[in-house]
Amino acid sequence: MGRAERRRLEREKSKQKTATYNLTKEQLDKLVEDQIKDRLKAVKKQAMEDAINTAMTLLLVLPMEVLMDHYWKKTYAKKIPEFTELVLQYYERWQNGELDMDEMKKDLWEYGGVRLEEREAE
């Protein structure tokens, strides 16, 4: 590398300065706040998706295990596929607005002896 080429490279390096911006405290605070809001929104969305996936897993797995262990010990291999399909169909019907959650909760209380109530967070 010759002297002229080194000088040219040095000139190019000196021209590539880092851009500097001047922001007021309010502008900087707004930028930080916007970034935090975006990040929180993404984290909340992921947490909600994880909670839904866990709930759906429990919705299928727990009743299936109870039926296998206590009710259909000999015939569960034949009955479980139909049972899980029906549960998924009812879930889809609920999503489509065809089933009323309040009515199903009433049935759960009347026939299952379990009352589901919402409580305010403390």
Short mmCIF file of C-alpha atoms in Angstrom, two decimals:
data_model
loop_
_atom_site.label_atom_id
_atom_site.label_comp_id
_atom_site.label_asym_id
_atom_site.label_seq_id
_atom_site.Cartn_x
_atom_site.Cartn_y
_atom_site.Cartn_z
CA MET A 1 0.00 0.00 0.00
CA GLY A 2 1.50 3.29 -1.11
CA ARG A 3 1.55 6.64 0.65
CA ALA A 4 -1.20 8.14 -1.53
CA GLU A 5 -3.49 5.18 -0.87
CA ARG A 6 -2.95 5.45 2.91
CA ARG A 7 -3.79 9.18 2.79
CA ARG A 8 -6.95 8.44 0.84
CA LEU A 9 -8.03 5.86 3.46
CA GLU A 10 -7.30 8.29 6.29
CA ARG A 11 -9.43 10.98 4.59
CA GLU A 12 -12.31 8.52 4.16
CA LYS A 13 -12.11 7.54 7.82
CA SER A 14 -12.16 11.13 8.98
CA LYS A 15 -15.26 11.80 6.85
CA GLN A 16 -17.13 8.89 8.48
CA LYS A 17 -17.97 10.65 11.71
CA THR A 18 -20.68 9.44 14.04
CA ALA A 19 -23.89 11.40 13.69
CA THR A 20 -24.78 13.39 16.77
CA TYR A 21 -28.31 14.47 17.66
CA ASN A 22 -29.38 16.98 20.27
CA LEU A 23 -32.59 16.09 22.06
CA THR A 24 -34.42 17.81 24.84
CA LYS A 25 -35.17 15.84 28.01
CA GLU A 26 -38.84 15.71 27.00
CA GLN A 27 -37.99 14.30 23.57
CA LEU A 28 -35.69 11.70 25.10
CA ASP A 29 -38.30 10.77 27.72
CA LYS A 30 -40.93 10.34 24.99
CA LEU A 31 -38.63 8.09 22.93
CA VAL A 32 -37.86 5.93 25.96
CA GLU A 33 -41.53 5.78 26.97
CA ASP A 34 -42.56 4.74 23.45
CA GLN A 35 -39.95 1.99 23.42
CA ILE A 36 -41.08 0.72 26.82
CA LYS A 37 -44.75 0.72 25.75
CA ASP A 38 -43.93 -1.28 22.63
CA ARG A 39 -41.90 -3.79 24.62
CA LEU A 40 -44.61 -4.15 27.28
CA LYS A 41 -47.24 -4.72 24.61
CA ALA A 42 -45.14 -7.52 23.09
CA VAL A 43 -44.49 -9.12 26.50
CA LYS A 44 -48.19 -8.98 27.43
CA LYS A 45 -49.17 -10.54 24.12
CA GLN A 46 -46.68 -13.37 24.60
CA ALA A 47 -47.85 -13.94 28.19
CA MET A 48 -51.47 -14.10 27.04
CA GLU A 49 -50.61 -16.60 24.31
CA ASP A 50 -48.70 -18.74 26.80
CA ALA A 51 -51.62 -18.64 29.26
CA ILE A 52 -54.09 -19.65 26.55
CA ASN A 53 -51.87 -22.52 25.43
CA THR A 54 -51.52 -23.74 29.02
CA ALA A 55 -55.27 -23.48 29.60
CA MET A 56 -56.04 -25.43 26.42
CA THR A 57 -53.55 -28.12 27.39
CA LEU A 58 -55.11 -28.46 30.83
CA LEU A 59 -58.59 -28.42 29.31
CA LEU A 60 -57.76 -31.54 27.32
CA VAL A 61 -55.24 -33.36 29.48
CA LEU A 62 -56.80 -33.30 32.95
CA PRO A 63 -60.28 -34.61 32.03
CA MET A 64 -58.72 -37.22 29.76
CA GLU A 65 -56.47 -38.50 32.56
CA VAL A 66 -59.41 -38.69 35.00
CA LEU A 67 -61.49 -40.62 32.48
CA MET A 68 -58.62 -42.99 31.75
CA ASP A 69 -57.74 -43.58 35.40
CA HIS A 70 -61.22 -43.79 36.95
CA TYR A 71 -63.97 -44.37 34.40
CA TRP A 72 -62.77 -45.96 31.17
CA LYS A 73 -59.93 -48.16 32.40
CA LYS A 74 -60.52 -50.90 29.85
CA THR A 75 -62.02 -48.94 26.95
CA TYR A 76 -60.19 -45.60 27.02
CA ALA A 77 -58.14 -46.36 23.90
CA LYS A 78 -61.40 -46.45 21.95
CA LYS A 79 -63.26 -43.63 23.75
CA ILE A 80 -60.59 -40.94 24.31
CA PRO A 81 -60.23 -39.86 20.65
CA GLU A 82 -63.98 -39.25 20.40
CA PHE A 83 -64.03 -37.47 23.77
CA THR A 84 -61.22 -35.08 22.85
CA GLU A 85 -62.83 -34.36 19.49
CA LEU A 86 -66.11 -33.49 21.21
CA VAL A 87 -64.33 -31.21 23.69
CA LEU A 88 -62.67 -29.37 20.82
CA GLN A 89 -66.01 -29.09 19.01
CA TYR A 90 -67.62 -27.56 22.11
CA TYR A 91 -64.72 -25.15 22.44
CA GLU A 92 -65.16 -24.09 18.83
CA ARG A 93 -68.91 -23.67 19.35
CA TRP A 94 -68.20 -21.47 22.38
CA GLN A 95 -65.76 -19.37 20.32
CA ASN A 96 -68.45 -18.94 17.65
CA GLY A 97 -70.96 -17.75 20.25
CA GLU A 98 -73.13 -20.85 19.99
CA LEU A 99 -72.70 -21.80 23.66
CA ASP A 100 -73.40 -19.52 26.64
CA MET A 101 -70.64 -19.54 29.26
CA ASP A 102 -73.06 -18.48 32.03
CA GLU A 103 -75.33 -21.43 31.27
CA MET A 104 -72.37 -23.83 31.28
CA LYS A 105 -71.17 -22.39 34.61
CA LYS A 106 -74.68 -22.89 35.99
CA ASP A 107 -74.56 -26.55 34.86
CA LEU A 108 -71.15 -26.94 36.49
CA TRP A 109 -72.56 -25.67 39.76
CA GLU A 110 -75.82 -27.62 39.53
CA TYR A 111 -74.40 -30.97 38.42
CA GLY A 112 -70.75 -30.78 39.43
CA GLY A 113 -71.02 -28.84 42.68
CA VAL A 114 -68.35 -26.35 41.57
CA ARG A 115 -69.04 -22.62 41.39
CA LEU A 116 -66.65 -20.44 39.42
CA GLU A 117 -66.59 -16.84 40.57
CA GLU A 118 -64.40 -13.94 39.62
CA ARG A 119 -62.61 -12.06 42.38
CA GLU A 120 -60.97 -8.69 42.28
CA ALA A 121 -57.19 -8.71 42.50
CA GLU A 122 -55.91 -7.67 45.90
#
